[in-house]
Amino acid sequence: MQSYLPLFAAIGGLFLMGGLAYFRASLLAFSLVLTASLAAYSFVSPFSELFWLAYLLIVGGLNFKPLRQQLISKPLFKTFKKIMPEMSRTEKEAIEAGTTWWEGELFRGAPDWKKLHSYPAPRLSAEEQAFLDGPVEQVCAMTRDWEITHELADLPEEIWDFLKEHKFFAMIIKKKYGGLEFSAYAQSCVLQKLASISAVLSSTVGVPNSLGPGELLQHYGTKEQQDHYLPRLAEGKEIPCFALTSPEAGSDAGSIPDAGVVCMGEWQGEQVLGMRITWNKRYITLAPVATILGLAFKLSDPDKLIGEQEELGITCALIPTDIEGVEVGRRHFPLNVPFMNGPTRANDLFVPIDFIIGGKEMAGQGWRMLVECLSVGRGITLPSSATGGIKNAALATGAYARIRRQFKLPIGKMEGVEEPLARLAGNAYMMGAASDLTVTAIDLGEKPSVISAIVKYHLTHRGQRASIDAMDVVGGKGICLGPKNFLARSYQGAPIAITVEGANILTRSMIIYGQGAIRCHPYVLAEMEATQHPNFNQGLQQFDKALFSHLGFATSNFVRSFWFGLTSNSLISTPYSDQTATYYKQLTRFSSNLALLSDVAMGTLGGNLKRKERVSARLGDMLSQLYLCSATLKRFDDDGRKQEDLPLLHWSMQDSLFQLQNALDELLLNFPNKWVGKAMRLVMFPLGKPFHAPSDVLDHKLARILQEPSETRNRVGQGRFDSRVEGNVYGELEQTLEDVLACEALYDKVCKALGEKRPFTQLDKLADEGIKLGVINAEEAALMRRTEQGRLAAINVDDFDHEQLENRPNLAKTDAADLDSVA
Ligand SMILES: Cc1cc2nc3c(=O)[nH]c(=O)nc-3n(C[C@H](O)[C@H](O)[C@H](O)COP(=O)(O)OP(=O)(O)OC[C@H]3O[C@@H](n4cnc5c(N)ncnc54)[C@H](O)[C@@H]3O)c2cc1C
């Protein structure tokens, strides 16, 4: 026994050290416990004096700041200062913009789940609810998407007027200027409902309420600008747009070539200080109908008329579009979703200097203004629209799958169809959750730059994939355009959401993790700031503090990752001990993995990580899935932990955890240093990969949820426009779904009386036979006849005369005539 004592003691010591690292003990506490343990052990088996000398030198040195700074921190600080890539002003401003919130917890390896559940559930005020029940419902009922997308290529005039009259464009404008001043949650609910009926409608309303003149004026405008423009915007007297993108500068928006020069010039008969601006912008939403143009351009002041700086940088100005020389009006044609979008140009246009938003003091501050405001708008408009779209697609497709029969069965009962239906239901549930959690953050006063990038990418990406699933299920009915089609325009329009406000590949590859790593990591920003400190010694002090905390943090995440992998997440406490407990544990495990891998990636790649986009993308995927999963757990809680919603929760969590595991697996497989990747695999998956995609049984449960009316199904589609008003194909589908289900027993009764199983078609004729046989009453027969009508409306598609589809009926003749005249 005596001979095993050192072994047992060593194992005990290892556990003790591991425990301290796990609970993130300080370096001093760690050193004291280690010293006390070694001292106790030396009574059993004494150490040599040489050992104690070396030990005390190392441990004492680490804890004695002046010594460790000289020996460790200073050389590292010098190296960091050299290798740290020079950050441009635009990069610095982007990184510093916005705030971090729940994603910071997820990034740091030990999320506090009680904190997540303590955030309030989103709620509408009475006024917001009245707006949703009133003007929003009304405008949805007025909307005929086919008329908008095909016949008019615009909203009808009465809808434009209705939107202006009811201040749809002024949801973000403060009440004191006559706006609605709605919460982010209310804006999200409005946009979700509008998106469920028409993408043209939701984008027309979404853009003025997102990043643009209204938002910029409220934050940075001068009092005169605010007093003049905001009431006019609130009343709909001004239609705003915001022009940043140029043909040569899309994703790389900081490189816009559009330029202005400060100079004197004539304005309304007087010589005034102003700017000569030349711009060529494209893709600008609402530009064709805008009355004021928010313009981003690079301003220079070669004669130093407004200060000492010659190159001022990106500047934002407000340009009335009725000034001679401003070109607006022409339109682009985005994917058959013809919201107002087009180019704008001007050449050497002179405008007064006080057209700059915030006046001449804000010259050169444009990029900071944009990135600061982007984190709010980007978290609301596109994620809400994508969520509204998928909620509607999920429920409409579910209804259709139950109504449409082939091989004598509703197609939704076929296993092959259940698979995409389950994805639709699960994604709609999770996207609703993520959208709600994000607007909660905004309503709590956050400007969540990382979260807004996560939801921008993941919700539009999932929305696009879901629209493909919906089209696959619906088949030919989805493909043939016309007033009866309920899917095609949202399917066609899905790539628009992918492209705008930061194209998705770029957002995934650079922005989510690029901002996330620096903003959410507890020490990296402090280390970076220390290297930029103008005073070397003060910089070194800051660096030393951050570095040693960072080392302790990385050690802790190493121990936690290995322990969780080895013990299947033992020791992790969870806020609930029911079926959801396992998810809290798994997320905590992955959160530790992400924290560790971030440090390993930054430590091994340094500044190169910025160029290793696929490493950054996969780390970003991990963070994003953690966020989506937390949002789903929070939603389940906020919805009252309803047991009947559990299949949706299970599916969403399992699907996302599987995607998270794949991101981690691919990252380790492709890690730039193979050996580091292999070592990390041993730490993170010591017993192999534990997760799999949702089972077929779970898919089946979700497919059923979409096909049978229930409270759970209503929660999946919460907030969409499904009123049974005439002309609303979604309301009609809902009615027919209910009718079909109610008819099935009647159909069985009549078939039984007939002695033969007829196909579930021609229900009107079957009703006549049922009446004759006396097995159903007149009311039941009426239901069967109505069901047949609804069924046919659901499965029939539109057809047109050739002339109706010909876009320019005279084109062929005109061309022929031209050719004749040339000949
Ligand atoms: C319908 C519509 C409405 C719009 N509305 C407005 C508006 O109102 N105001 C406005 O100013 N702009 C607007 N835009 C512009 C929009 O924001 C840009 O289209 C967007 O920034 C992408 O630019 P791009 O289309 O030129 O793509 P590009 O920049 O040419 O990018 C092409 C592809 O390369 C990828 N990519 C680029 N750089 C990287 C990188 N470093 N790493 C990985 N991938 C990368 C992108 O993700 C994309 O997939 C709108 C665009 C459209 C289509």
CSV table of N, CA and C and ligand atoms in Angstrom, one decimal, residues 207 211 241-253 281-287 294 296 332-335 337 339-342 495-510 613, ligand 1:
chain,number,residue,atom,x,y,z
A,207,VAL,N,-37.3,49.1,-44.6
A,207,VAL,CA,-36.1,49.9,-44.8
A,207,VAL,C,-36.1,51.3,-44.1
A,211,LEU,N,-31.6,51.0,-40.8
A,211,LEU,CA,-30.5,52.0,-40.9
A,211,LEU,C,-30.8,53.0,-42.1
A,241,CYS,N,-34.2,57.2,-48.2
A,241,CYS,CA,-33.5,56.0,-48.6
A,241,CYS,C,-32.0,56.2,-48.1
A,242,PHE,N,-31.2,55.2,-48.1
A,242,PHE,CA,-29.9,55.4,-47.7
A,242,PHE,C,-28.9,54.7,-48.7
A,243,ALA,N,-28.0,55.6,-49.3
A,243,ALA,CA,-27.1,55.1,-50.4
A,243,ALA,C,-25.7,55.0,-49.9
A,244,LEU,N,-25.3,53.8,-49.8
A,244,LEU,CA,-23.8,53.5,-49.5
A,244,LEU,C,-23.2,52.8,-50.7
A,245,THR,N,-23.9,51.7,-51.2
A,245,THR,CA,-23.3,50.8,-52.1
A,245,THR,C,-23.0,51.5,-53.5
A,246,SER,N,-21.8,51.2,-54.0
A,246,SER,CA,-21.5,51.6,-55.4
A,246,SER,C,-21.1,50.4,-56.2
A,247,PRO,N,-21.1,50.6,-57.5
A,247,PRO,CA,-20.7,49.4,-58.4
A,247,PRO,C,-19.4,48.8,-58.0
A,248,GLU,N,-18.4,49.7,-57.6
A,248,GLU,CA,-17.1,49.2,-57.2
A,248,GLU,C,-16.9,48.8,-55.8
A,249,ALA,N,-17.9,49.2,-55.0
A,249,ALA,CA,-17.8,48.9,-53.5
A,249,ALA,C,-19.1,48.3,-53.0
A,250,GLY,N,-19.2,47.0,-52.9
A,250,GLY,CA,-20.3,46.3,-52.4
A,250,GLY,C,-20.1,45.9,-51.0
A,251,SER,N,-19.5,44.6,-50.8
A,251,SER,CA,-19.2,44.2,-49.5
A,251,SER,C,-18.1,45.1,-48.8
A,252,ASP,N,-17.2,45.5,-49.7
A,252,ASP,CA,-16.1,46.3,-49.1
A,252,ASP,C,-16.6,47.8,-49.2
A,253,ALA,N,-17.6,48.0,-48.4
A,253,ALA,CA,-18.3,49.3,-48.4
A,253,ALA,C,-17.4,50.5,-48.0
A,281,LYS,N,-24.3,55.4,-57.2
A,281,LYS,CA,-24.7,54.4,-56.3
A,281,LYS,C,-25.7,53.4,-57.0
A,282,ARG,N,-25.7,52.2,-56.5
A,282,ARG,CA,-26.7,51.3,-57.1
A,282,ARG,C,-27.3,50.4,-56.0
A,283,TYR,N,-28.4,49.7,-56.3
A,283,TYR,CA,-29.1,48.8,-55.4
A,283,TYR,C,-29.8,49.6,-54.3
A,284,ILE,N,-30.1,50.8,-54.4
A,284,ILE,CA,-30.6,51.6,-53.3
A,284,ILE,C,-32.1,51.5,-53.1
A,285,THR,N,-32.5,50.8,-52.0
A,285,THR,CA,-33.9,50.6,-51.7
A,285,THR,C,-34.6,51.9,-51.5
A,286,LEU,N,-35.7,52.1,-52.1
A,286,LEU,CA,-36.6,53.2,-52.1
A,286,LEU,C,-36.1,54.4,-52.9
A,287,ALA,N,-34.8,54.3,-53.4
A,287,ALA,CA,-34.3,55.5,-54.2
A,287,ALA,C,-35.2,56.0,-55.3
A,294,GLY,N,-30.1,59.7,-48.0
A,294,GLY,CA,-29.0,59.6,-47.1
A,294,GLY,C,-27.8,59.1,-47.9
A,296,ALA,N,-23.7,58.3,-48.4
A,296,ALA,CA,-22.3,58.1,-47.8
A,296,ALA,C,-21.3,58.4,-48.9
A,332,HIS,N,-34.0,49.0,-60.5
A,332,HIS,CA,-33.5,47.7,-60.7
A,332,HIS,C,-34.8,46.7,-60.5
A,333,PHE,N,-34.6,45.5,-60.8
A,333,PHE,CA,-35.7,44.5,-60.8
A,333,PHE,C,-35.3,43.3,-60.0
A,334,PRO,N,-35.3,43.4,-58.6
A,334,PRO,CA,-34.8,42.3,-57.8
A,334,PRO,C,-35.7,41.1,-57.8
A,335,LEU,N,-35.4,40.1,-58.6
A,335,LEU,CA,-35.9,38.8,-58.5
A,335,LEU,C,-37.4,38.7,-58.4
A,337,VAL,N,-39.5,40.4,-57.0
A,337,VAL,CA,-40.0,41.0,-55.8
A,337,VAL,C,-39.8,42.5,-56.0
A,339,PHE,N,-39.9,45.6,-55.1
A,339,PHE,CA,-39.9,46.7,-54.3
A,339,PHE,C,-39.1,47.8,-54.9
A,340,MET,N,-39.3,49.0,-54.5
A,340,MET,CA,-38.6,50.2,-55.1
A,340,MET,C,-37.1,50.1,-54.8
A,341,ASN,N,-36.3,49.9,-55.8
A,341,ASN,CA,-34.8,49.8,-55.7
A,341,ASN,C,-34.2,50.3,-57.0
A,342,GLY,N,-33.2,51.1,-56.9
A,342,GLY,CA,-32.6,51.5,-58.1
A,342,GLY,C,-31.3,52.3,-57.9
A,495,PRO,N,-33.0,35.0,-51.9
A,495,PRO,CA,-31.6,35.5,-52.1
A,495,PRO,C,-31.4,36.9,-51.8
A,496,ILE,N,-32.5,37.7,-51.9
A,496,ILE,CA,-32.3,39.2,-51.6
A,496,ILE,C,-31.9,39.3,-50.1
A,497,ALA,N,-32.6,38.6,-49.2
A,497,ALA,CA,-32.3,38.8,-47.8
A,497,ALA,C,-30.8,38.2,-47.6
A,498,ILE,N,-30.4,37.2,-48.4
A,498,ILE,CA,-29.1,36.7,-48.2
A,498,ILE,C,-28.0,37.8,-48.5
A,499,THR,N,-28.4,38.6,-49.5
A,499,THR,CA,-27.4,39.5,-50.1
A,499,THR,C,-27.2,40.9,-49.3
A,500,VAL,N,-28.4,41.4,-48.9
A,500,VAL,CA,-28.3,42.8,-48.3
A,500,VAL,C,-27.8,42.8,-46.9
A,501,GLU,N,-27.5,44.0,-46.5
A,501,GLU,CA,-27.0,44.3,-45.1
A,501,GLU,C,-25.8,43.4,-44.7
A,502,GLY,N,-24.9,43.2,-45.6
A,502,GLY,CA,-23.7,42.3,-45.4
A,502,GLY,C,-24.0,41.0,-46.0
A,503,ALA,N,-23.5,40.7,-47.2
A,503,ALA,CA,-23.8,39.5,-47.9
A,503,ALA,C,-23.4,38.3,-47.0
A,504,ASN,N,-24.2,37.2,-47.1
A,504,ASN,CA,-24.1,36.1,-46.1
A,504,ASN,C,-22.8,35.4,-46.0
A,505,ILE,N,-22.1,35.2,-47.1
A,505,ILE,CA,-20.8,34.5,-47.0
A,505,ILE,C,-19.8,35.3,-46.2
A,506,LEU,N,-19.8,36.6,-46.6
A,506,LEU,CA,-18.9,37.5,-45.8
A,506,LEU,C,-19.3,37.6,-44.4
A,507,THR,N,-20.6,37.7,-44.1
A,507,THR,CA,-21.1,37.8,-42.7
A,507,THR,C,-20.6,36.5,-41.9
A,508,ARG,N,-20.8,35.4,-42.5
A,508,ARG,CA,-20.4,34.1,-41.8
A,508,ARG,C,-18.9,34.1,-41.7
A,509,SER,N,-18.1,34.4,-42.8
A,509,SER,CA,-16.7,34.1,-42.8
A,509,SER,C,-15.9,35.2,-42.0
A,510,MET,N,-16.4,36.4,-41.9
A,510,MET,CA,-15.6,37.4,-41.3
A,510,MET,C,-16.2,38.1,-40.1
A,613,GLU,N,-10.4,32.4,-43.3
A,613,GLU,CA,-11.9,32.6,-43.2
A,613,GLU,C,-12.7,31.4,-42.8
B,1,LIG,C1,-32.1,44.3,-53.5
B,1,LIG,C2,-31.0,45.0,-52.9
B,1,LIG,C3,-31.2,46.1,-52.0
B,1,LIG,C4,-30.2,46.8,-51.5
B,1,LIG,N1,-30.4,47.9,-50.7
B,1,LIG,C5,-29.4,48.7,-50.4
B,1,LIG,C6,-29.6,50.0,-49.9
B,1,LIG,O1,-30.7,50.4,-49.6
B,1,LIG,N2,-28.5,50.8,-49.6
B,1,LIG,C7,-27.3,50.4,-49.9
B,1,LIG,O2,-26.3,51.2,-49.7
B,1,LIG,N3,-27.0,49.2,-50.4
B,1,LIG,C8,-28.0,48.3,-50.7
B,1,LIG,N4,-27.8,47.1,-51.2
B,1,LIG,C9,-26.4,46.7,-51.4
B,1,LIG,C10,-26.1,45.5,-50.6
B,1,LIG,O3,-25.9,45.8,-49.2
B,1,LIG,C11,-24.8,44.9,-51.3
B,1,LIG,O4,-25.4,44.2,-52.4
B,1,LIG,C12,-24.0,44.0,-50.5
B,1,LIG,O5,-23.3,44.8,-49.6
B,1,LIG,C13,-23.1,43.1,-51.3
B,1,LIG,O6,-22.5,43.7,-52.3
B,1,LIG,P1,-22.4,43.1,-53.8
B,1,LIG,O7,-23.8,42.6,-54.1
B,1,LIG,O8,-21.8,44.0,-54.7
B,1,LIG,O9,-21.6,41.8,-53.6
B,1,LIG,P2,-20.0,41.6,-53.7
B,1,LIG,O10,-19.4,42.5,-52.7
B,1,LIG,O11,-19.5,41.7,-55.1
B,1,LIG,O12,-19.8,40.1,-53.1
B,1,LIG,C14,-20.0,39.0,-53.9
B,1,LIG,C15,-19.8,37.8,-53.0
B,1,LIG,O13,-18.5,37.7,-52.4
B,1,LIG,C16,-18.6,37.5,-51.0
B,1,LIG,N5,-17.6,38.3,-50.4
B,1,LIG,C17,-17.1,39.5,-50.6
B,1,LIG,N6,-16.1,39.8,-49.8
B,1,LIG,C18,-15.9,38.7,-49.0
B,1,LIG,C19,-14.9,38.3,-48.0
B,1,LIG,N7,-14.0,39.1,-47.6
B,1,LIG,N8,-15.0,37.1,-47.5
B,1,LIG,C20,-15.9,36.2,-47.9
B,1,LIG,N9,-16.8,36.5,-48.9
B,1,LIG,C21,-16.8,37.7,-49.4
B,1,LIG,C22,-20.0,38.1,-50.7
B,1,LIG,O14,-20.5,37.5,-49.5
B,1,LIG,C23,-20.8,37.7,-51.9
B,1,LIG,O15,-21.3,36.4,-51.7
B,1,LIG,C24,-28.8,46.4,-51.7
B,1,LIG,C25,-28.6,45.3,-52.6
B,1,LIG,C26,-29.6,44.6,-53.2
B,1,LIG,C27,-29.3,43.5,-54.1
